[in-house]
Amino acid sequence: MALSRGLRCCQRVFSWIPVLIITSVVLWSYYAYVFELCLFTLTNALEKVAYLLVFHVCFVMFSWTYWKSIFTPPASPCKKFQLSYSDKQRYEMEERPDAQKQILVEIAKKLPIFSRAQSGAIRFCDRCQVLKPDRCHHCSVCETCVLKMDHHCPWVNNCVGFSNYKFFLLFLSYSMLYCVFIAATVFQYFLKFWVGDLPNGPAKFHVLFLMFVALMFFVSLMFLFGYHCWLVAKNRSTLEAFSAPVFVSGPDRNGFNVGILRNLQQVFGEDRRLWFIPVFTSQGNGHYFPLKNRSSESHNPLLANEDMWEESDDGSEEGSLVEDQDPSVTIEMEE
């Protein structure tokens, strides 16, 4: 037990290394740009002020979005998806697998669940003891089920999901803007140092490496950002892009695709003035997502009226379903 705890502690410590690497590179870029380039190399006062002003705007937005991506905790299923004490006791005391499955089927009747496991069964997490909402997956690193999980990103040491996906996208976009601005403003001085028009000194090293590092990060970020823009347009997560979500009718990669505008609004919200500001504006609560084929929702009075599925003041979900599910549906336990 002590050895296991020690290994987990070491894992948590080492998981911050990628974040420390990014932070160190960014802090060095701040010093190199502000001090070595603007204060020690530039001679035009107007150019110096303009560069510093725009640079700090980019730096603040980058830092803000990176902070939000790292320290926004991943959202987990609410209590409605967890087994109550009585249900858990009844489930554990029942020795027959079929009877256990029926107990979970009865619980699932009250929940807005449309996705299934690959076998067609309702998804159940044996570790967290919860019925998984649509698009929810268990993260082995965070050791919890994450709503609308996209992936676990080592560069932010956090799960990217419903609670911080907007912040992650803004982090990628402002990172690209940060790199583009540095490369564009450093380029002429990079050439001057390269051909010897400017005297050798500490600034030369910093300016040359600023150019290379900015271009290197921009290229890698460009492909990653483009991929996630495609995912948002299709309303897919990274996990769903590799493994299509399964519904009663079978696998469907476009099951949650409700059109580009509505897909964007699910992530960024309806108020376009807040799209580029790292404040949470995503629609819904992460437990329910509109389907491309809404005909199946009409069989469920709770899902047909999305307003009935809202969070109460204590964080629990209110409302229940009165329609019965197909009794032939089975439960599959997933880890």
XYZ file of C-alpha atoms in Angstrom:
335
model
C 0.000 0.000 0.000
C 2.805 2.426 0.930
C 4.663 1.572 -2.279
C 1.540 2.187 -4.348
C 1.010 5.578 -2.704
C 4.640 6.470 -3.303
C 4.386 5.592 -6.986
C 1.220 7.647 -7.367
C 2.919 10.583 -5.637
C 5.912 10.337 -7.994
C 3.583 10.110 -10.970
C 1.791 13.279 -9.912
C 5.091 15.120 -9.477
C 6.476 14.002 -12.855
C 3.195 14.869 -14.580
C 3.981 18.552 -14.030
C 7.241 18.357 -16.011
C 5.630 19.177 -19.415
C 3.885 22.183 -17.829
C 7.154 23.366 -16.333
C 8.855 23.027 -19.727
C 6.203 25.182 -21.429
C 6.296 27.710 -18.586
C 10.077 27.952 -18.764
C 10.064 28.501 -22.532
C 7.393 31.181 -22.221
C 9.212 33.010 -19.409
C 12.434 32.932 -21.419
C 10.593 34.275 -24.481
C 9.212 37.097 -22.321
C 12.704 38.076 -21.158
C 14.217 37.751 -24.641
C 11.523 39.809 -26.336
C 10.920 42.521 -23.730
C 14.468 43.073 -22.539
C 16.919 41.817 -25.161
C 14.902 42.937 -28.199
C 12.703 45.859 -27.183
C 14.745 47.504 -24.457
C 18.319 46.722 -25.552
C 18.086 46.454 -29.365
C 15.286 48.726 -30.636
C 16.149 52.387 -30.971
C 12.854 53.790 -32.270
C 10.740 54.770 -29.245
C 7.395 54.543 -31.093
C 8.213 51.109 -32.440
C 9.341 50.015 -28.989
C 6.078 51.129 -27.337
C 3.904 49.554 -30.036
C 5.745 46.230 -29.844
C 5.576 46.111 -26.057
C 1.873 46.992 -25.973
C 0.739 44.346 -28.455
C 3.142 41.770 -27.042
C 1.737 42.121 -23.531
C -1.845 41.782 -24.789
C -0.890 38.510 -26.496
C 1.087 37.382 -23.462
C -1.763 38.065 -21.025
C -4.353 36.244 -23.164
C -2.001 33.300 -23.657
C -1.241 33.064 -19.929
C -4.907 33.445 -18.981
C -6.098 30.666 -21.277
C -3.216 28.383 -20.301
C -4.014 28.893 -16.625
C -7.695 28.116 -17.191
C -6.836 24.980 -19.194
C -4.609 23.693 -16.398
C -6.574 24.564 -13.286
C -10.178 24.096 -14.391
C -11.115 20.744 -12.821
C -12.713 18.197 -15.142
C -16.470 17.892 -14.714
C -17.770 14.549 -13.459
C -21.267 13.010 -13.624
C -23.680 14.372 -11.048
C -25.325 12.357 -8.280
C -28.239 11.354 -10.488
C -25.868 9.073 -12.415
C -24.361 7.549 -9.293
C -25.797 4.540 -7.517
C -27.610 5.600 -4.372
C -26.805 3.873 -1.108
C -29.896 1.702 -1.281
C -29.358 0.848 -4.965
C -25.737 0.008 -4.300
C -26.668 -2.239 -1.376
C -29.332 -3.953 -3.473
C -26.906 -4.321 -6.364
C -24.098 -5.779 -4.238
C -26.384 -8.162 -2.357
C -27.792 -9.548 -5.598
C -25.686 -12.496 -6.774
C -27.383 -13.142 -10.113
C -25.759 -11.158 -12.972
C -29.043 -10.812 -14.845
C -30.733 -9.387 -11.773
C -27.854 -6.938 -11.268
C -28.221 -5.798 -14.849
C -31.951 -5.274 -14.367
C -31.318 -3.119 -11.313
C -29.066 -0.868 -13.387
C -31.614 -0.813 -16.217
C -34.224 0.484 -13.783
C -31.869 3.264 -12.671
C -31.071 4.166 -16.290
C -34.774 4.714 -17.028
C -34.570 8.072 -15.262
C -31.503 9.329 -17.116
C -30.908 10.982 -20.524
C -28.668 8.268 -21.944
C -28.625 7.435 -25.664
C -25.098 6.180 -26.335
C -24.175 2.555 -25.816
C -21.082 0.405 -25.457
C -19.708 -1.383 -28.504
C -21.798 -4.407 -27.560
C -24.958 -2.286 -27.516
C -25.186 -2.262 -23.719
C -25.651 0.783 -21.498
C -22.246 2.001 -20.350
C -21.432 1.578 -16.671
C -18.159 2.489 -14.946
C -17.335 -0.132 -12.332
C -14.602 2.065 -10.795
C -16.694 5.188 -10.287
C -19.957 3.279 -9.823
C -21.824 5.568 -12.233
C -23.887 5.145 -15.335
C -21.961 7.078 -17.956
C -23.742 10.029 -19.572
C -23.415 10.431 -23.330
C -19.841 11.341 -24.348
C -18.509 10.649 -20.845
C -15.412 8.457 -20.422
C -13.233 7.295 -17.555
C -9.749 8.821 -17.407
C -7.199 6.459 -15.933
C -4.823 9.351 -15.185
C -7.346 11.559 -13.370
C -9.017 8.429 -11.951
C -12.517 9.746 -12.571
C -15.210 9.826 -15.225
C -15.034 13.057 -17.252
C -18.017 14.669 -18.972
C -17.540 14.993 -22.745
C -13.951 13.862 -22.405
C -11.785 14.827 -25.373
C -8.372 13.611 -24.215
C -5.923 13.844 -21.347
C -3.334 16.451 -22.304
C 0.101 16.173 -20.645
C 0.969 19.753 -21.684
C -1.751 21.107 -19.397
C -1.623 18.141 -16.980
C -5.389 17.955 -17.094
C -8.263 16.248 -18.824
C -9.689 18.301 -21.666
C -13.450 17.945 -21.552
C -16.742 19.741 -21.120
C -15.553 22.120 -18.397
C -12.412 23.412 -20.146
C -12.628 22.543 -23.859
C -13.316 26.175 -24.771
C -10.290 27.253 -22.715
C -8.125 24.659 -24.448
C -9.153 25.882 -27.904
C -8.489 29.492 -26.903
C -5.130 28.431 -25.476
C -4.182 26.944 -28.853
C -5.375 30.015 -30.756
C -3.625 32.556 -28.505
C -0.480 30.413 -28.504
C -0.436 30.633 -32.304
C -1.062 34.388 -32.165
C 1.754 34.763 -29.643
C 4.174 32.865 -31.897
C 3.085 34.690 -35.071
C 3.502 38.104 -33.486
C 6.967 37.266 -32.147
C 8.124 35.811 -35.469
C 6.733 38.734 -37.493
C 8.319 41.453 -35.346
C 11.616 39.659 -34.759
C 12.188 38.731 -38.412
C 13.881 41.956 -39.560
C 16.246 41.953 -36.583
C 16.881 38.267 -37.084
C 18.140 39.093 -40.599
C 20.237 42.015 -39.346
C 21.935 39.856 -36.727
C 22.369 37.056 -39.254
C 24.153 39.214 -41.847
C 26.107 41.180 -39.238
C 24.367 44.561 -39.543
C 23.911 44.568 -35.765
C 26.809 44.049 -33.341
C 27.320 40.707 -31.667
C 26.145 40.475 -28.091
C 23.761 38.628 -25.775
C 20.791 39.961 -27.738
C 21.905 38.155 -30.895
C 21.566 34.727 -29.287
C 18.132 35.501 -27.878
C 16.773 37.030 -31.084
C 17.992 34.155 -33.264
C 16.501 31.534 -30.980
C 13.264 33.502 -30.569
C 12.743 33.214 -34.308
C 13.445 29.490 -34.446
C 11.373 28.640 -31.368
C 8.409 30.759 -32.468
C 8.317 29.153 -35.908
C 8.746 25.651 -34.495
C 5.882 26.035 -32.031
C 3.683 27.747 -34.592
C 3.943 24.879 -37.075
C 3.112 22.237 -34.460
C 0.254 24.327 -33.021
C -1.152 25.028 -36.472
C -1.783 21.337 -37.180
C -3.221 20.694 -33.713
C -5.471 23.760 -33.830
C -6.672 22.905 -37.337
C -7.545 19.379 -36.214
C -9.592 20.637 -33.271
C -11.371 23.193 -35.456
C -12.426 20.290 -37.663
C -13.607 18.380 -34.588
C -15.680 21.341 -33.381
C -17.248 21.787 -36.813
C -18.230 18.091 -36.781
C -19.132 18.132 -33.051
C -16.793 15.269 -32.238
C -14.291 14.707 -29.496
C -10.864 13.225 -30.137
C -12.069 9.928 -28.675
C -15.160 9.959 -30.904
C -13.023 10.656 -33.971
C -11.105 7.435 -33.338
C -14.064 5.382 -32.114
C -17.529 6.382 -33.315
C -20.181 6.684 -30.581
C -22.650 3.819 -30.597
C -26.400 4.330 -30.414
C -29.345 1.948 -30.437
C -29.259 2.082 -34.228
C -25.507 1.395 -34.308
C -22.254 3.434 -34.593
C -22.598 6.971 -35.955
C -19.685 9.433 -36.092
C -22.134 12.278 -36.808
C -24.597 11.372 -34.072
C -24.059 14.678 -32.227
C -23.543 16.847 -35.333
C -26.384 19.402 -35.347
C -24.882 21.906 -37.816
C -21.781 24.081 -37.720
C -23.388 27.071 -35.979
C -25.048 25.014 -33.263
C -21.880 22.967 -32.864
C -19.903 26.160 -32.270
C -22.530 27.445 -29.836
C -22.305 24.257 -27.784
C -18.629 25.008 -27.124
C -18.489 28.827 -27.151
C -22.052 29.810 -26.216
C -24.574 32.038 -27.955
C -23.012 35.398 -27.025
C -20.333 35.901 -29.678
C -18.811 38.766 -27.705
C -17.558 36.186 -25.192
C -16.265 33.643 -27.675
C -12.654 34.826 -27.443
C -12.616 35.493 -23.694
C -11.668 32.588 -21.384
C -14.862 32.553 -19.323
C -17.154 29.530 -19.298
C -19.989 30.010 -21.791
C -20.531 26.469 -23.115
C -24.142 25.350 -23.400
C -25.732 22.800 -21.103
C -24.325 20.929 -18.142
C -22.384 18.193 -19.932
C -24.871 15.418 -19.142
C -27.040 15.747 -22.226
C -26.291 16.705 -25.848
C -28.802 17.153 -28.697
C -28.717 14.401 -31.270
C -28.586 14.721 -35.025
C -31.619 12.447 -35.250
C -33.969 14.004 -32.731
C -36.740 11.521 -33.425
C -35.449 9.282 -30.652
C -35.767 12.174 -28.174
C -39.485 12.426 -28.779
C -39.906 9.092 -26.993
C -38.470 10.624 -23.854
C -40.458 13.530 -22.342
C -37.458 14.791 -20.383
C -35.186 14.953 -23.412
C -37.829 16.372 -25.709
C -37.863 19.422 -23.419
C -34.250 20.208 -22.590
C -35.289 22.869 -20.070
C -36.573 20.128 -17.763
C -33.008 18.825 -17.367
C -31.441 21.561 -15.256
C -29.256 21.682 -12.227
C -30.798 22.505 -8.872
C -29.140 24.821 -6.365
C -27.416 21.950 -4.585
C -25.856 20.677 -7.789
C -28.116 17.633 -8.171
C -30.245 17.071 -11.265
C -33.998 17.421 -11.059
C -36.644 15.677 -13.098
C -37.426 12.090 -13.939
C -38.560 10.042 -16.872
C -41.894 8.336 -17.073
C -41.260 6.414 -20.256
C -39.897 2.885 -19.972
C -36.743 1.771 -21.692
C -36.481 -1.383 -23.680
C -36.175 -4.153 -21.043
C -33.892 -6.075 -23.375
C -31.137 -3.478 -22.956
C -28.237 -4.851 -20.940
C -25.525 -3.227 -18.880
C -21.839 -3.595 -19.617
C -19.309 -2.817 -16.933
C -16.358 -0.782 -18.192
C -13.226 0.273 -16.482
